[in-house]
XYZ file of C-alpha atoms in Angstrom:
718
model
C 67.454 127.451 123.482
C 70.960 126.745 122.597
C 71.615 123.677 120.969
C 74.789 121.815 122.716
C 77.137 118.861 121.922
C 75.512 115.544 124.058
C 71.644 117.042 124.429
C 69.112 115.051 123.286
C 66.449 115.906 120.960
C 63.085 114.100 121.460
C 61.317 114.150 118.004
C 57.247 113.455 118.198
C 56.671 111.745 115.109
C 52.740 110.182 114.564
C 52.781 109.753 118.635
C 55.929 107.999 119.238
C 58.635 109.524 120.587
C 62.365 109.147 118.877
C 65.159 110.215 120.830
C 68.740 111.703 119.054
C 71.780 112.813 120.650
C 73.713 115.928 119.104
C 77.477 114.919 118.401
C 78.717 118.115 116.695
C 77.512 121.311 115.915
C 78.540 123.694 113.562
C 77.105 127.010 111.979
C 74.764 125.455 109.565
C 75.125 121.542 110.250
C 74.617 119.095 112.992
C 75.505 115.765 113.455
C 73.079 113.497 115.576
C 72.692 109.942 116.126
C 69.524 107.914 116.736
C 69.080 106.302 120.270
C 68.326 102.366 120.638
C 68.718 101.995 116.926
C 71.388 100.348 114.671
C 72.273 103.341 112.582
C 75.338 105.465 112.663
C 75.809 109.407 112.661
C 74.042 111.618 110.298
C 73.433 115.322 109.447
C 70.815 117.353 110.068
C 70.371 121.409 109.167
C 70.764 123.344 112.733
C 67.957 125.515 110.983
C 65.611 122.460 111.308
C 65.965 121.611 114.660
C 65.373 125.249 115.670
C 62.828 125.690 113.749
C 61.252 122.073 115.085
C 61.773 123.385 118.580
C 59.794 126.475 117.942
C 57.307 124.462 116.397
C 56.935 121.983 119.509
C 57.650 119.219 117.394
C 60.891 118.100 119.019
C 62.391 118.602 122.928
C 65.643 118.847 124.396
C 65.166 116.131 127.059
C 65.961 116.732 130.783
C 66.991 113.241 131.237
C 69.761 111.189 129.672
C 68.774 107.328 130.177
C 72.048 106.164 127.966
C 74.445 108.215 129.978
C 76.967 105.380 131.565
C 77.359 106.223 135.486
C 79.860 104.406 137.401
C 82.978 104.929 139.939
C 86.194 103.691 138.870
C 86.676 102.002 142.476
C 83.084 100.448 141.960
C 84.131 98.539 138.669
C 85.879 95.282 138.370
C 89.586 95.139 136.943
C 88.577 93.509 134.042
C 85.814 95.451 132.805
C 88.275 98.963 133.236
C 90.600 96.799 131.309
C 88.067 96.189 128.254
C 86.819 99.889 128.888
C 90.744 101.223 128.289
C 91.470 98.873 125.288
C 88.398 99.874 123.445
C 89.297 103.341 124.076
C 92.364 103.065 122.746
C 91.262 101.871 119.621
C 88.661 104.707 118.884
C 89.777 107.619 120.781
C 92.077 108.837 117.701
C 88.997 108.405 115.695
C 86.669 110.094 117.316
C 88.729 112.861 118.074
C 88.577 113.494 114.227
C 85.645 115.990 114.330
C 83.360 116.341 111.982
C 84.838 114.263 109.383
C 84.595 111.336 110.955
C 80.598 111.405 110.523
C 81.405 111.444 106.878
C 80.860 107.526 105.776
C 83.669 107.223 103.604
C 86.287 109.015 105.902
C 85.109 106.871 108.758
C 85.383 103.209 107.074
C 89.149 104.492 106.016
C 90.060 105.005 109.410
C 88.412 101.781 110.592
C 90.270 99.794 108.512
C 93.360 101.468 109.183
C 92.455 101.093 113.157
C 91.432 97.560 112.619
C 94.597 96.274 110.953
C 96.688 98.153 112.878
C 94.955 96.601 116.497
C 93.964 93.278 115.131
C 90.264 93.474 115.321
C 87.724 93.363 113.005
C 85.865 96.347 111.595
C 82.470 95.158 113.089
C 83.942 95.607 116.526
C 84.857 99.084 115.809
C 81.877 100.160 114.242
C 80.328 98.691 117.788
C 82.130 100.267 120.070
C 81.608 103.675 117.789
C 78.060 103.418 118.375
C 78.330 102.824 122.055
C 80.181 105.658 122.442
C 78.083 108.038 120.401
C 75.045 107.091 121.975
C 76.150 106.674 125.879
C 77.281 110.181 126.107
C 80.730 110.264 124.494
C 82.461 109.363 127.718
C 84.951 106.754 127.725
C 82.664 105.081 130.188
C 80.501 104.513 127.519
C 82.722 101.507 126.652
C 81.976 99.469 129.517
C 81.103 95.898 128.973
C 77.531 95.263 129.760
C 78.215 92.006 131.658
C 75.027 93.553 134.182
C 72.890 91.900 131.607
C 74.345 88.583 131.398
C 72.885 85.592 134.501
C 74.716 85.203 137.515
C 76.043 88.965 137.740
C 78.995 88.783 140.335
C 78.370 84.978 141.600
C 81.461 82.466 141.408
C 80.808 79.178 140.710
C 80.590 77.010 143.637
C 83.827 74.427 143.882
C 82.831 70.954 144.319
C 84.389 68.031 145.367
C 86.465 67.685 141.892
C 89.462 69.457 141.206
C 88.978 72.275 138.981
C 91.413 73.402 136.197
C 94.024 71.303 133.831
C 95.207 68.309 135.263
C 98.620 67.701 136.582
C 101.636 65.872 135.071
C 102.944 63.223 137.542
C 100.046 62.958 140.055
C 101.638 60.443 141.846
C 104.096 62.306 142.887
C 102.809 66.044 143.009
C 99.182 64.799 144.250
C 96.074 66.206 142.256
C 96.102 69.571 143.620
C 93.609 71.245 145.992
C 90.789 74.251 144.460
C 90.991 77.470 145.425
C 88.214 78.376 148.152
C 87.235 81.391 150.010
C 89.857 80.619 152.742
C 92.403 79.916 150.472
C 91.740 83.878 149.017
C 91.445 85.207 152.550
C 94.890 83.803 152.467
C 96.208 85.223 149.770
C 94.991 88.617 150.133
C 96.864 88.814 153.613
C 99.794 87.465 152.053
C 99.892 89.984 149.058
C 98.988 93.233 151.780
C 101.941 91.988 153.559
C 104.888 90.704 151.731
C 103.853 92.287 148.261
C 102.395 95.795 148.650
C 105.400 97.155 150.525
C 108.612 98.982 150.293
C 110.699 96.011 150.460
C 109.742 95.237 146.801
C 109.404 91.395 146.726
C 108.740 89.558 143.981
C 105.470 87.497 143.013
C 107.549 84.233 143.341
C 109.068 85.744 146.916
C 105.450 86.706 148.145
C 104.352 82.807 147.176
C 107.313 81.470 148.919
C 106.646 83.513 151.828
C 103.173 82.927 152.274
C 103.652 79.106 152.253
C 106.251 79.586 154.638
C 103.889 81.412 157.027
C 100.311 79.864 156.629
C 100.852 76.397 154.679
C 103.057 74.625 157.311
C 101.801 72.378 159.844
C 104.600 72.346 162.255
C 108.171 73.095 163.187
C 111.326 71.540 163.712
C 114.840 72.946 165.708
C 118.109 73.066 163.935
C 120.908 74.196 165.877
C 118.622 76.692 167.759
C 116.495 77.618 164.776
C 113.074 77.234 164.258
C 112.142 75.934 161.088
C 108.858 75.807 159.728
C 107.664 72.384 158.284
C 105.462 73.449 155.011
C 102.954 70.687 153.658
C 103.291 69.061 150.707
C 102.921 70.777 146.922
C 99.634 68.053 147.065
C 98.019 70.051 149.637
C 98.613 73.704 148.708
C 97.486 75.590 146.012
C 100.396 76.180 143.160
C 101.851 79.053 142.032
C 99.807 79.396 138.832
C 96.650 79.229 140.769
C 98.233 82.327 143.333
C 99.257 83.885 139.871
C 95.804 83.554 138.269
C 93.899 85.355 141.633
C 96.724 88.087 141.524
C 95.769 89.144 138.276
C 92.156 89.127 138.524
C 92.141 91.219 141.608
C 95.692 93.047 140.948
C 95.284 97.141 141.845
C 98.029 98.332 139.421
C 97.683 102.048 141.463
C 98.346 100.584 144.652
C 101.174 98.262 143.574
C 102.988 101.320 142.196
C 102.192 103.664 145.098
C 102.911 101.146 147.961
C 106.014 99.645 146.296
C 107.602 102.995 144.998
C 105.594 105.726 146.651
C 103.117 108.066 145.593
C 105.438 110.440 143.947
C 106.513 108.387 141.432
C 102.916 107.334 140.517
C 101.540 110.565 140.266
C 104.925 111.299 138.201
C 105.305 108.492 135.927
C 102.313 106.044 136.051
C 99.193 108.340 136.162
C 96.931 108.843 133.403
C 97.652 111.580 131.034
C 94.199 113.931 131.156
C 95.045 116.809 128.698
C 97.803 118.338 126.708
C 99.290 121.884 126.148
C 97.446 124.124 123.688
C 98.548 126.699 121.964
C 95.600 128.978 121.434
C 91.615 129.173 122.168
C 89.361 130.099 118.872
C 85.740 129.567 120.476
C 84.079 128.936 124.143
C 84.326 125.505 126.143
C 88.035 126.187 127.500
C 87.576 127.031 131.440
C 90.275 127.991 133.729
C 89.763 126.987 137.386
C 91.389 128.784 140.291
C 90.903 129.232 144.024
C 91.703 132.151 146.183
C 91.365 133.120 149.904
C 89.254 136.375 150.152
C 90.699 139.486 152.047
C 87.884 139.359 154.847
C 86.456 137.657 158.281
C 83.259 136.279 158.561
C 80.903 135.440 161.383
C 79.095 132.298 162.131
C 75.283 132.385 161.305
C 74.900 130.167 164.413
C 76.160 132.971 166.637
C 77.352 136.093 165.070
C 80.178 136.341 167.880
C 81.849 133.358 166.652
C 84.575 134.802 164.076
C 85.232 131.791 161.558
C 88.052 133.151 159.478
C 88.559 133.889 155.773
C 86.606 131.989 153.058
C 87.795 130.546 149.557
C 86.913 131.246 146.747
C 86.746 129.147 143.621
C 85.863 130.146 140.310
C 85.464 129.105 136.840
C 86.271 130.998 133.676
C 85.881 130.829 130.327
C 89.098 131.528 128.347
C 87.748 133.026 125.069
C 85.402 135.256 126.624
C 86.465 136.042 130.592
C 82.845 135.102 131.081
C 82.597 133.685 134.698
C 81.087 130.391 134.296
C 80.924 129.262 138.152
C 81.273 130.083 141.483
C 81.832 128.175 144.995
C 82.572 130.055 148.274
C 83.388 128.082 151.398
C 85.934 127.271 153.789
C 87.942 124.816 152.397
C 91.098 126.162 150.348
C 92.853 124.150 148.043
C 90.916 121.314 148.124
C 89.283 118.703 145.276
C 86.069 119.254 147.100
C 85.682 122.895 146.513
C 86.671 122.704 142.974
C 84.134 120.116 142.393
C 81.451 122.537 143.465
C 82.639 124.937 141.166
C 82.649 122.951 138.333
C 78.902 121.789 139.754
C 77.853 125.174 139.590
C 79.057 125.714 136.035
C 76.570 123.113 134.923
C 74.029 124.304 137.581
C 71.029 126.455 136.446
C 72.444 129.806 137.203
C 68.966 131.464 138.200
C 67.925 128.893 140.657
C 71.071 129.191 142.178
C 70.559 133.244 142.794
C 67.578 132.394 143.982
C 68.915 130.789 146.702
C 70.583 133.543 147.727
C 68.011 135.967 147.498
C 68.984 137.236 144.331
C 66.133 137.027 141.065
C 68.027 137.359 137.359
C 66.782 136.438 134.012
C 68.254 133.339 132.140
C 70.108 135.698 129.614
C 72.031 137.544 132.620
C 74.210 134.203 133.337
C 73.221 131.653 130.431
C 75.962 129.212 131.263
C 75.335 125.540 132.841
C 77.298 123.570 131.028
C 80.634 121.428 131.002
C 83.901 122.279 129.285
C 85.979 120.430 126.830
C 89.099 121.413 128.494
C 89.865 122.354 132.070
C 92.958 124.427 133.175
C 93.775 124.021 136.836
C 97.201 124.209 138.911
C 99.070 121.086 140.486
C 96.367 121.177 143.343
C 92.809 120.602 143.341
C 92.774 118.944 139.955
C 95.933 116.553 140.144
C 96.187 113.092 141.004
C 93.897 110.553 141.319
C 90.668 112.547 142.383
C 89.999 113.759 138.974
C 89.767 110.318 137.237
C 86.366 110.254 137.894
C 85.521 113.433 136.148
C 87.610 112.204 133.215
C 85.955 108.993 132.670
C 82.327 109.851 133.376
C 82.479 112.821 131.980
C 85.348 113.138 129.256
C 86.547 116.434 130.114
C 90.063 116.800 129.880
C 92.437 118.562 132.291
C 95.836 120.419 131.888
C 97.556 120.840 134.994
C 100.185 124.115 134.863
C 103.468 123.798 135.971
C 104.130 124.739 139.775
C 105.159 128.310 140.308
C 103.316 129.395 137.007
C 100.239 131.415 137.735
C 101.175 133.348 134.587
C 99.477 130.415 132.673
C 96.434 131.286 134.223
C 96.370 134.668 134.413
C 92.798 135.178 133.066
C 91.292 134.159 136.368
C 94.065 135.254 138.402
C 93.210 138.729 137.110
C 89.572 138.030 137.838
C 90.436 137.595 141.194
C 92.262 140.852 141.828
C 89.246 142.650 139.816
C 87.272 141.263 142.646
C 89.487 142.335 145.005
C 89.095 145.918 143.981
C 85.494 146.113 143.697
C 84.360 144.972 147.009
C 87.221 145.057 149.593
C 87.062 148.484 150.438
C 83.504 147.946 151.552
C 83.893 145.281 153.425
C 84.117 145.240 157.244
C 86.795 142.929 158.800
C 88.961 143.033 155.598
C 92.617 142.270 155.909
C 94.749 145.168 155.960
C 97.878 143.891 154.192
C 100.071 146.535 155.081
C 100.217 145.199 158.400
C 98.791 147.117 162.263
C 100.849 149.311 164.052
C 101.352 148.894 167.721
C 98.321 150.218 169.287
C 96.051 149.830 166.159
C 92.950 147.890 166.412
C 92.593 144.206 165.479
C 90.345 144.432 162.222
C 89.456 140.537 162.386
C 87.613 142.050 165.341
C 85.219 144.247 162.784
C 84.073 141.069 160.787
C 80.362 141.345 160.445
C 79.550 139.166 157.401
C 78.511 135.928 157.424
C 79.091 133.034 154.698
C 75.799 133.478 153.233
C 75.826 137.221 152.539
C 79.561 136.954 151.330
C 78.073 134.519 148.871
C 75.559 137.386 147.652
C 78.320 140.027 147.229
C 80.395 137.388 144.938
C 77.532 136.739 142.861
C 76.870 140.617 142.593
C 80.603 141.236 141.749
C 80.341 138.249 139.020
C 76.827 139.434 137.756
C 78.728 142.791 137.212
C 81.626 141.373 135.415
C 79.961 138.860 133.117
C 77.339 141.956 132.044
C 78.911 145.216 132.208
C 82.679 144.870 132.512
C 84.346 146.428 129.749
C 87.706 144.073 128.713
C 89.502 147.041 127.726
C 93.022 145.042 126.981
C 90.867 142.298 125.163
C 91.829 141.833 121.166
C 88.992 141.205 119.145
C 89.317 139.306 115.910
C 88.493 140.781 112.420
C 85.217 138.961 112.503
C 84.342 140.150 116.008
C 85.376 143.727 114.821
C 82.896 143.684 111.683
C 80.391 142.442 113.675
C 81.057 145.470 116.274
C 81.157 142.821 119.206
C 81.586 144.915 122.798
C 84.042 143.594 124.796
C 82.255 142.255 127.500
C 82.186 139.043 128.312
C 78.400 137.856 127.969
C 78.583 139.096 124.648
C 81.938 137.759 123.186
C 80.154 134.393 124.877
C 77.434 134.479 122.571
C 79.049 135.841 119.639
C 81.293 132.878 120.077
C 78.605 130.216 120.101
C 76.561 131.787 117.381
C 79.825 131.767 115.282
C 82.398 129.242 116.470
C 80.083 126.096 117.495
C 81.746 126.362 120.717
C 82.520 123.204 122.652
C 80.490 123.400 125.440
C 78.867 119.978 126.480
C 75.356 119.454 127.887
C 74.828 116.929 130.653
C 72.013 116.262 133.484
C 72.494 117.906 136.847
C 72.405 114.787 138.538
C 74.777 112.885 136.541
C 77.034 115.827 137.020
C 76.292 115.729 140.666
C 77.244 112.191 141.023
C 80.703 112.904 139.070
C 81.493 115.638 141.152
C 79.913 115.439 144.923
C 82.306 114.335 147.262
C 81.368 110.926 149.019
C 81.418 109.515 152.754
C 80.327 107.142 154.649
C 77.053 107.468 156.919
C 75.193 105.112 159.004
C 71.852 103.844 159.226
C 70.321 104.176 162.497
C 67.244 103.773 164.193
C 66.037 107.612 164.132
C 67.291 107.797 160.366
C 70.490 108.038 158.250
C 73.628 109.766 160.297
C 75.914 111.957 158.743
C 78.165 113.793 160.993
C 75.590 115.256 163.744
C 72.374 115.070 161.381
C 69.756 112.580 160.338
C 67.745 111.998 157.044
C 65.468 110.020 155.779
C 63.185 109.466 152.840
C 59.597 108.390 152.063
C 61.296 104.491 150.339
C 63.288 103.861 152.940
C 60.024 104.580 155.943
C 58.139 102.091 153.346
C 60.803 99.098 153.587
C 61.302 99.450 157.063
C 65.098 99.963 156.795
C 65.078 102.059 160.384
C 62.920 99.540 161.825
C 65.675 96.949 160.576
C 68.317 99.058 162.225
C 66.483 98.996 165.782
C 66.171 95.433 165.407
C 69.318 94.095 163.947
C 71.755 96.450 164.481
C 73.399 100.003 162.175
C 75.261 99.365 159.339
C 77.342 101.860 157.335
C 76.375 103.349 153.672
C 78.202 105.227 151.224
C 76.904 108.916 150.279
C 77.491 111.692 147.732
C 76.654 115.174 149.479
C 76.870 118.848 148.370
C 78.632 120.821 150.760
C 77.033 124.063 149.998
C 73.329 122.633 151.435
C 73.020 120.138 153.411
C 69.458 119.743 153.643
C 69.836 116.327 151.727
C 71.966 113.568 150.883
C 72.340 110.982 147.969
C 72.529 107.248 149.199
C 74.028 104.872 146.882
C 72.100 102.137 146.105
C 73.170 98.187 145.466
C 73.770 98.373 141.918
C 76.346 101.157 140.246
C 74.527 104.199 139.400
C 71.577 103.896 141.677
C 70.769 106.453 144.495
C 68.391 107.324 146.989
C 68.125 110.919 147.786
C 67.402 111.504 151.542
C 66.004 114.745 153.009
C 66.765 116.107 156.598
C 64.780 115.178 159.239
C 62.492 118.191 160.805
C 64.101 117.551 164.254
C 67.520 118.748 162.833
C 66.172 122.063 161.440
C 68.975 124.254 163.330
C 71.111 122.561 160.221
C 68.695 123.839 157.460
C 70.115 126.280 154.584
C 73.571 126.029 156.307
C 76.864 124.765 154.659
C 79.156 121.943 155.663
C 81.368 124.577 157.012
C 79.070 126.174 159.172
C 77.917 123.090 160.646
C 81.082 121.705 161.216
C 82.200 125.035 163.205
C 79.144 124.652 165.307
C 79.530 121.222 166.239
C 83.419 122.046 167.035
C 82.085 125.025 169.127
C 79.803 122.927 171.058
C 82.528 120.521 171.563
C 84.533 123.068 173.163
C 81.668 124.124 175.381
C 81.245 120.728 176.303
C 84.770 120.700 177.607
C 85.039 123.901 179.214
C 81.639 123.058 181.775
C 82.853 119.571 182.461
C 84.384 120.671 185.773
C 81.537 123.038 186.574
C 78.805 120.234 186.107
C 81.191 117.847 188.225
C 81.123 120.653 190.930
C 77.582 121.060 190.829
C 76.524 117.285 190.715
C 79.103 116.721 193.760
C 76.830 119.570 195.508
C 74.066 117.608 194.586
C 75.004 114.724 196.021
C 76.173 115.980 199.409
C 72.487 117.983 199.591
C 70.905 114.544 199.015
C 73.263 112.916 201.825
C 72.430 115.541 204.114
C 68.673 115.781 203.438
C 68.802 111.689 204.020
C 70.762 112.007 207.157
C 68.266 114.175 208.640
C 65.409 112.160 207.814
C 67.189 109.447 209.749
C 67.375 111.336 212.696
C 63.697 112.457 212.587
C 62.802 108.887 212.134
C 64.641 107.203 215.081
C 64.236 110.114 217.280
C 60.251 110.246 216.785
C 59.429 106.294 215.924
C 61.293 104.518 218.821
C 59.199 102.200 220.788
C 55.740 102.998 218.378
C 54.222 99.725 216.753
C 55.639 96.818 215.225
C 56.237 96.984 211.385
C 52.559 95.140 210.393
C 51.222 98.040 212.336
C 53.194 101.036 209.984
C 51.921 99.136 206.992
C 48.676 98.270 208.052
C 47.135 101.478 207.466
C 48.958 102.665 204.354
C 45.719 103.445 202.481
C 44.070 105.465 205.453
C 47.330 107.615 206.096
C 47.828 108.319 202.313
C 44.272 109.533 202.532
C 44.492 111.706 205.445
C 47.710 113.372 203.686
C 45.820 113.770 200.812
C 43.000 115.856 202.582
C 45.260 118.369 204.242
C 47.044 118.795 201.348
C 44.458 119.673 199.259
C 43.134 122.136 201.860
C 46.532 123.298 202.292
C 47.299 123.973 198.738
C 43.756 124.993 197.753
C 43.543 128.287 195.450
C 42.201 130.932 197.343
C 41.816 135.178 196.400
C 42.363 137.640 199.081
C 43.579 134.991 201.484
C 43.082 135.902 205.431
C 46.214 135.320 207.730
C 44.609 132.848 209.228
C 42.626 129.768 207.730
C 39.177 128.288 208.660
C 40.020 126.004 211.437
C 38.998 122.812 209.605
C 40.947 120.548 212.253
C 38.299 119.190 214.643
C 36.565 117.558 211.457
C 39.385 115.631 210.745
C 40.142 114.991 214.686
C 37.140 113.211 214.702
C 37.372 111.485 211.730
C 40.542 110.582 213.353
C 38.887 109.506 217.131
C 37.192 106.694 215.023
C 40.522 104.929 213.774
C 42.057 102.408 216.857
C 45.687 102.205 215.639
C 47.955 104.307 217.343
C 50.379 104.552 214.794
C 47.611 106.459 212.675
C 46.784 109.072 215.512
C 50.770 109.633 215.968
C 51.350 110.240 212.422
C 47.833 112.644 212.191
C 49.606 114.728 215.331
C 53.050 114.962 213.461
C 50.877 116.188 210.202
C 49.119 118.789 212.198
C 52.481 119.891 213.778
C 53.993 120.133 210.363
C 50.942 122.293 208.769
C 50.277 124.074 212.028
C 53.372 124.378 214.214
C 54.018 122.611 217.558
C 52.545 125.956 219.446
C 48.791 125.872 217.856
C 48.676 122.012 218.388
C 45.399 120.715 219.958
C 45.963 117.952 222.235
């Protein structure tokens, strides 16, 4: 088993477990830090760790209880500011690996930064321990305010005025407290007057707010309606407004709404990477997307042609090893790129098994995050990637527009894949075009998304394990070790001899950081997402769906994997908590299908419903006309055959006897009979004798009509 950065070692000593996180791995020495202790990092021999792993004295944990999981949009601005300030102090210190793990050198760096930033050395030491123990990410530096009492609760305002007393209270008054109603007015005013392209100042925003929301009456001067604002003793001051504004200020939204998103992206977005001159070890990945030159069909109905799929690939720049893939219908989107990165972290044996392909761990041994991702200015540009950077500390380098040559490795992989498989694919695109009268190649589509993914996996396995890189320039050390120019061989040599910059992170953490999020609705039938319903044992036990039926539905935030909608993750009330919900059996038609396939099915069903509306309306009109005709015939028969017979009371009086007689006739007529003769046994005399005992004329009349209906008028006995 490979020893990688961020792995957690569980040492079993005298029946107790001591946990250590690996911070840096060299050829002979690794630096670790004990979790839950006050110790600084210390060295361990790599051979010692490997020997302990073989002997079972230490395990590599699958769980990471110290990793901080948080989304920026769910964090208070104050927490983000504290995290960013702490990160600004230590980021240069922690980047100086492995020298920073030497106590003498580390102390010099700490003293230098303490003097530069005006903080104590103990504060910097505390930041370093938090950073190293919690997974080496900027989010590790978030303050632990959740451990303090009253989290998220503001102190209630009493009758007394809070804050510093005013001067000249006889003129300006005592002032007012900022209540929830006033905060609501603040938000409306900022959204209406400040976050706009008008670029109003905060002072002007305050003045416009007083004019619109703190006026009692108005007066007319020269035909102009002028509001009369309340006195300063009855309105919050600009200082109170400014204090609230700084607490809830959204700098990204402020710049985007006042100056445009383009300016934010160009001048104010975080700098998440820098150009690299060369790569000396595994850990720098390239990611890109290409629309495949083949048309696919739907797994729901193979007559439906669903277009061309998008293929995402993640490749290690050092070894040319394909580390992750994703095949879907979303091209040039963050979702597709996130799924490819998630695949790079996932266990490939299980991934291939989902597509009916059995491999060994050594056939595709990559389930790590890189140090750096190189991408174009599409999928991983802008705000989408900020969560990935802050949660997983992965640097992103975006190439300039129209510079595909800066990602030549992955571009070449796409070219090789086309050369390997395209000639054998039905429905392949003919880039030379079609002559008039030629067959439309789209009609040849036979493969579905699942089968095409199988082909891509097979192509990747060939590339990783068998493809010889003819143009790869080996270093002297590689030549000495006689390393073949095959991606898997180069990757293993790089890990063994250069240490690599790969990072280990649990799959659940990676999923929460990378999976797209959306809203779902809690209903009595389950958690509804798109047209699918989900549930879990925990939600059933807590009577969540009973509450939805009695109190009404509500929305929840979810994360989901577009490649497999058999389950979703419902976010909890606290940061980082979630509930895994599974597809209800009634929705079995969606099992094993991707989001694109499900969306296509729903769209086709909506199309069919629209097409059939006129036919359904015509058939409904026909049904109504037929029912009305039968009712009219019944009314005419009733008037013709009942006029002048019996009163209403007489008709109602013998309902029970009438029903009994009708039932007997129906039973004899409907009875099962083999070798039925042309004429049944005549049982009318018995029934008629029964009828003779009835004195009601209406009952006799009903009997006669029933017999006429059963045997015809010509056979009716008088």
